[in-house]
Structures are given as structure tokens and as C-alpha cells.
Amino acid sequence: MPLAKIDIETIRSLSIPERRFVVWKGGLPRLRNIGGSCVFLDKDTNMCTIYPYRPIGCRLYPLVYVSGEGVTVDRLCPLREQVLKSITEEKKRLLISFLKRLEEDWGINIRL
């Protein structure tokens, strides 16, 4: 999951060191995964341990941007067909706004 600067600042404000949750890949900081799961996933409860402070991308999931397709629902989402029917223009705008923020924060081009 890509992270905006505000995401990193928010999580660091919880006294969690950046090295514990950030991994850089493709010019973007991303949430670290351990064993295929987010570092903040509690395996016993299957819940996010920082839920009220979760990153923007987590808040928008399962919406994703696919080049050539635009805003859609992650193919791995088990409720994909149901969620596809409920995507609003506002949710699409929020995802595009997040992607633009990533471009500004990290000086990259996402090709929207």
C-alpha cells in the first residue's frame, strides 16, 4: 500500500519508528508486509492495530487505479462485483486526489 507523507507522519506520531512500517519500492514508500500481510494486521483478530490512524490508501481500499482501466475494484477483493456497483464519482475523485498527492509528495509520475 503506497504511503503519502501525511500517512507516515500520522503513524510516526503513534511512536512507531518509520523503519518498522515503511519499505521503499518503485520510488514510493509502502506499508511493510510480513508473511504477505500488513505489518499492522493482528493475525489473531484479523483487524488493523492502527485502524483509526490507517493510511489514506487503506481507507480507500478496495478501490485501486489500473492503467488503461481507471478507477476500479481490486481483483483480489472477494466482494468485487458488489463493490463495483457502488463506486460513486466522489470515491473515484478521492482516489485520483490521493494519487496526485503521491505524485506531489514523492516527485513521481503515476500516469493517470
XYZ file of N, CA and C in Angstrom:
336
model
N 0.844 -1.171 0.000
C 0.000 0.000 0.000
C 0.891 1.237 0.000
N 0.775 2.114 -1.015
C 1.577 3.341 -1.050
C 1.211 4.284 0.097
N 2.197 5.029 0.548
C 2.004 5.954 1.665
C 2.287 7.391 1.247
N 1.395 8.294 1.625
C 1.628 9.728 1.465
C 2.457 10.204 2.661
N 3.037 11.380 2.536
C 3.819 11.922 3.651
C 2.978 12.018 4.916
N 1.721 12.441 4.778
C 0.850 12.581 5.949
C 0.604 11.237 6.624
N 0.563 10.153 5.844
C 0.393 8.814 6.422
C 1.580 8.467 7.314
N 2.770 8.724 6.802
C 3.982 8.419 7.566
C 4.033 9.268 8.830
N 3.717 10.550 8.704
C 3.716 11.438 9.871
C 2.703 10.975 10.914
N 1.523 10.581 10.462
C 0.469 10.141 11.382
C 0.902 8.894 12.142
N 1.449 7.928 11.435
C 1.859 6.683 12.094
C 3.053 6.928 13.004
N 3.977 7.779 12.584
C 5.119 8.113 13.445
C 4.658 8.808 14.723
N 3.556 9.554 14.650
C 3.035 10.246 15.840
C 2.549 9.256 16.897
N 2.392 7.993 16.508
C 1.995 6.939 17.450
C 3.217 6.308 18.114
N 4.381 6.936 17.937
C 5.663 6.448 18.461
C 6.082 5.127 17.821
N 5.714 4.953 16.563
C 6.131 3.775 15.805
C 7.227 4.235 14.852
N 8.434 3.660 14.976
C 9.521 4.098 14.105
C 9.244 3.770 12.637
N 9.614 4.704 11.784
C 9.365 4.569 10.347
C 9.947 3.267 9.786
N 11.108 2.876 10.244
C 11.748 1.667 9.717
C 10.916 0.410 9.979
N 10.011 0.475 10.956
C 9.172 -0.680 11.277
C 8.039 -0.875 10.267
N 7.583 0.200 9.629
C 6.401 0.067 8.777
C 6.581 0.528 7.332
N 7.723 1.128 6.994
C 7.927 1.636 5.632
C 8.964 0.798 4.890
N 8.641 0.476 3.653
C 9.600 -0.117 2.726
C 9.476 0.673 1.423
N 10.605 1.011 0.826
C 10.593 1.792 -0.422
C 10.623 0.849 -1.608
N 9.719 1.102 -2.554
C 9.650 0.272 -3.761
C 9.142 1.133 -4.915
N 9.868 1.143 -6.025
C 9.447 1.909 -7.194
C 9.324 3.397 -6.944
N 10.176 3.935 -6.074
C 10.149 5.364 -5.785
C 9.071 5.804 -4.814
N 8.368 4.836 -4.232
C 7.282 5.144 -3.287
C 7.491 4.414 -1.966
N 7.199 5.100 -0.852
C 7.177 4.375 0.414
C 5.881 3.573 0.486
N 5.994 2.359 0.956
C 4.823 1.479 1.057
C 4.783 0.853 2.443
N 3.580 0.425 2.816
C 3.458 -0.298 4.077
C 4.223 -1.608 3.972
N 4.986 -1.896 4.991
C 5.750 -3.139 5.043
C 4.793 -4.319 5.230
N 5.061 -5.385 4.528
C 4.318 -6.632 4.700
C 5.227 -7.667 5.340
N 4.654 -8.477 6.187
C 5.374 -9.580 6.807
C 4.573 -10.840 6.530
N 5.187 -11.776 5.846
C 4.484 -13.013 5.506
C 3.255 -12.773 4.648
N 3.312 -11.745 3.794
C 2.197 -11.456 2.900
C 1.086 -10.626 3.509
N 1.253 -10.205 4.761
C 0.229 -9.397 5.435
C 0.822 -8.082 5.920
N -0.014 -7.082 6.004
C 0.399 -5.779 6.510
C 0.991 -5.915 7.909
N 2.031 -5.147 8.164
C 2.696 -5.161 9.460
C 1.730 -4.805 10.598
N 0.651 -4.106 10.289
C -0.304 -3.693 11.319
C -1.506 -4.630 11.457
N -1.511 -5.724 10.725
C -2.609 -6.681 10.842
C -2.380 -7.587 12.042
N -3.342 -7.614 12.952
C -3.305 -8.536 14.086
C -3.821 -9.880 13.583
N -2.940 -10.867 13.526
C -3.304 -12.174 12.958
C -4.363 -12.893 13.791
N -4.415 -12.627 15.087
C -5.401 -13.299 15.945
C -6.813 -12.783 15.708
N -6.935 -11.464 15.545
C -8.266 -10.869 15.381
C -8.589 -10.535 13.927
N -7.553 -10.585 13.073
C -7.681 -10.203 11.663
C -8.120 -8.739 11.520
N -7.665 -7.904 12.462
C -8.026 -6.490 12.458
C -6.769 -5.623 12.431
N -6.936 -4.420 11.920
C -5.856 -3.446 11.857
C -5.600 -2.872 13.254
N -4.335 -2.894 13.671
C -3.996 -2.406 15.012
C -3.914 -0.881 15.089
N -3.928 -0.211 13.929
C -3.900 1.263 13.917
C -5.118 1.809 13.171
N -6.199 1.095 13.181
C -7.361 1.401 12.347
C -7.766 2.883 12.340
N -7.895 3.552 13.479
C -8.302 4.969 13.434
C -7.266 5.864 12.739
N -6.034 5.375 12.615
C -4.930 6.146 12.042
C -4.435 5.553 10.721
N -5.203 4.644 10.156
C -4.768 3.927 8.949
C -4.513 4.896 7.796
N -3.611 4.504 6.898
C -3.265 5.354 5.759
C -4.443 5.611 4.817
N -4.308 6.659 4.022
C -5.356 7.049 3.076
C -5.687 5.903 2.128
N -4.665 5.248 1.594
C -4.892 4.138 0.669
C -5.710 3.020 1.291
N -5.494 2.766 2.572
C -6.275 1.739 3.279
C -7.729 2.182 3.418
N -7.926 3.462 3.632
C -9.289 3.993 3.759
C -10.049 3.879 2.441
N -9.336 3.988 1.325
C -9.970 3.942 0.009
C -10.115 2.519 -0.540
N -9.352 1.595 -0.009
C -9.403 0.214 -0.491
C -10.806 -0.357 -0.302
N -11.327 -1.124 -1.248
C -10.660 -1.860 -2.323
C -10.579 -1.119 -3.652
N -10.814 0.207 -3.651
C -10.641 0.949 -4.899
C -9.160 1.035 -5.240
N -8.845 0.794 -6.492
C -7.480 0.876 -6.992
C -7.513 1.547 -8.359
N -6.357 2.009 -8.796
C -6.245 2.592 -10.129
C -5.456 1.630 -10.998
N -6.037 1.251 -12.131
C -5.376 0.361 -13.082
C -5.168 1.136 -14.377
N -3.920 1.234 -14.824
C -3.615 1.953 -16.055
C -4.415 1.372 -17.215
N -5.055 2.244 -17.961
C -5.871 1.819 -19.093
C -7.298 1.471 -18.723
N -7.530 1.298 -17.438
C -8.864 0.926 -16.949
C -9.454 2.014 -16.061
N -8.577 2.750 -15.383
C -9.027 3.792 -14.471
C -9.311 3.251 -13.086
N -10.208 3.915 -12.385
C -10.570 3.508 -11.026
C -11.451 2.271 -11.104
N -11.063 1.258 -10.349
C -11.826 0.010 -10.321
C -11.667 -0.625 -8.944
N -12.158 -1.832 -8.804
C -12.063 -2.559 -7.536
C -10.983 -3.628 -7.677
N -10.150 -3.750 -6.673
C -9.074 -4.738 -6.671
C -9.626 -6.117 -7.021
N -8.972 -6.763 -7.958
C -9.419 -8.088 -8.395
C -9.353 -9.130 -7.280
N -8.555 -8.868 -6.254
C -8.441 -9.798 -5.133
C -9.557 -9.633 -4.104
N -10.358 -8.595 -4.245
C -11.438 -8.336 -3.289
C -12.544 -9.375 -3.473
N -12.901 -10.102 -2.411
C -13.944 -11.125 -2.533
C -15.333 -10.554 -2.826
N -15.541 -9.276 -2.547
C -16.838 -8.642 -2.804
C -16.773 -7.724 -4.024
N -15.852 -8.002 -4.929
C -15.580 -7.131 -6.073
C -16.836 -6.737 -6.844
N -17.653 -7.686 -7.220
C -18.830 -7.392 -8.046
C -19.807 -6.468 -7.323
N -19.997 -6.692 -6.030
C -20.900 -5.838 -5.249
C -20.338 -4.423 -5.130
N -19.035 -4.333 -4.857
C -18.410 -3.028 -4.681
C -18.394 -2.257 -6.000
N -18.165 -2.945 -7.116
C -18.170 -2.285 -8.427
C -19.466 -1.519 -8.660
N -20.563 -2.072 -8.201
C -21.876 -1.445 -8.393
C -22.063 -0.198 -7.532
N -21.252 -0.077 -6.489
C -21.461 1.020 -5.540
C -20.402 2.126 -5.624
N -19.527 2.070 -6.621
C -18.500 3.106 -6.751
C -19.159 4.424 -7.168
N -18.976 5.445 -6.354
C -19.532 6.762 -6.675
C -18.454 7.635 -7.318
N -18.894 8.684 -7.975
C -17.950 9.632 -8.567
C -17.089 10.278 -7.482
N -17.668 10.493 -6.311
C -16.912 11.073 -5.197
C -15.775 10.145 -4.779
N -16.040 8.848 -4.689
C -14.988 7.891 -4.321
C -13.893 7.868 -5.377
N -14.278 7.945 -6.643
C -13.288 7.992 -7.719
C -12.423 9.239 -7.588
N -13.052 10.375 -7.313
C -12.310 11.631 -7.150
C -11.331 11.542 -5.977
N -11.761 10.913 -4.895
C -10.885 10.770 -3.729
C -9.648 9.940 -4.063
N -9.827 8.874 -4.819
C -8.682 8.039 -5.191
C -7.734 8.804 -6.117
N -8.276 9.493 -7.100
C -7.435 10.276 -8.016
C -6.697 11.371 -7.246
N -7.368 12.000 -6.297
C -6.743 13.025 -5.462
C -5.589 12.431 -4.654
N -5.777 11.235 -4.122
C -4.720 10.551 -3.370
C -3.522 10.272 -4.282
N -3.779 9.804 -5.486
C -2.689 9.509 -6.421
C -1.923 10.779 -6.785
N -2.630 11.881 -6.953
C -1.969 13.161 -7.240
C -1.125 13.608 -6.049
N -1.619 13.342 -4.854
C -0.858 13.675 -3.647
C 0.438 12.870 -3.617
N 0.365 11.589 -3.973
C 1.576 10.762 -4.020
C 2.578 11.336 -5.020
N 2.082 11.778 -6.167
C 2.960 12.384 -7.173
C 3.654 13.615 -6.604
N 2.887 14.469 -5.933
C 3.444 15.696 -5.357
C 4.410 15.390 -4.218
N 4.017 14.478 -3.344
C 4.847 14.151 -2.181
C 6.202 13.573 -2.578
N 6.209 12.710 -3.594
C 7.408 11.933 -3.886
C 8.029 12.232 -5.250
N 7.482 13.219 -5.980
C 8.076 13.620 -7.251
C 8.075 12.525 -8.306
N 6.988 11.784 -8.358
C 6.866 10.695 -9.329
C 5.725 10.995 -10.293
N 5.638 10.213 -11.357
C 4.549 10.346 -12.322
C 3.798 9.021 -12.380
N 2.522 9.048 -12.003
C 1.717 7.827 -11.959
C 0.985 7.568 -13.277
N 0.971 8.503 -14.197
C 0.296 8.359 -15.495
C -1.189 8.076 -15.345
N -1.900 9.073 -14.889
C -3.348 8.936 -14.706
C -4.079 9.114 -16.017
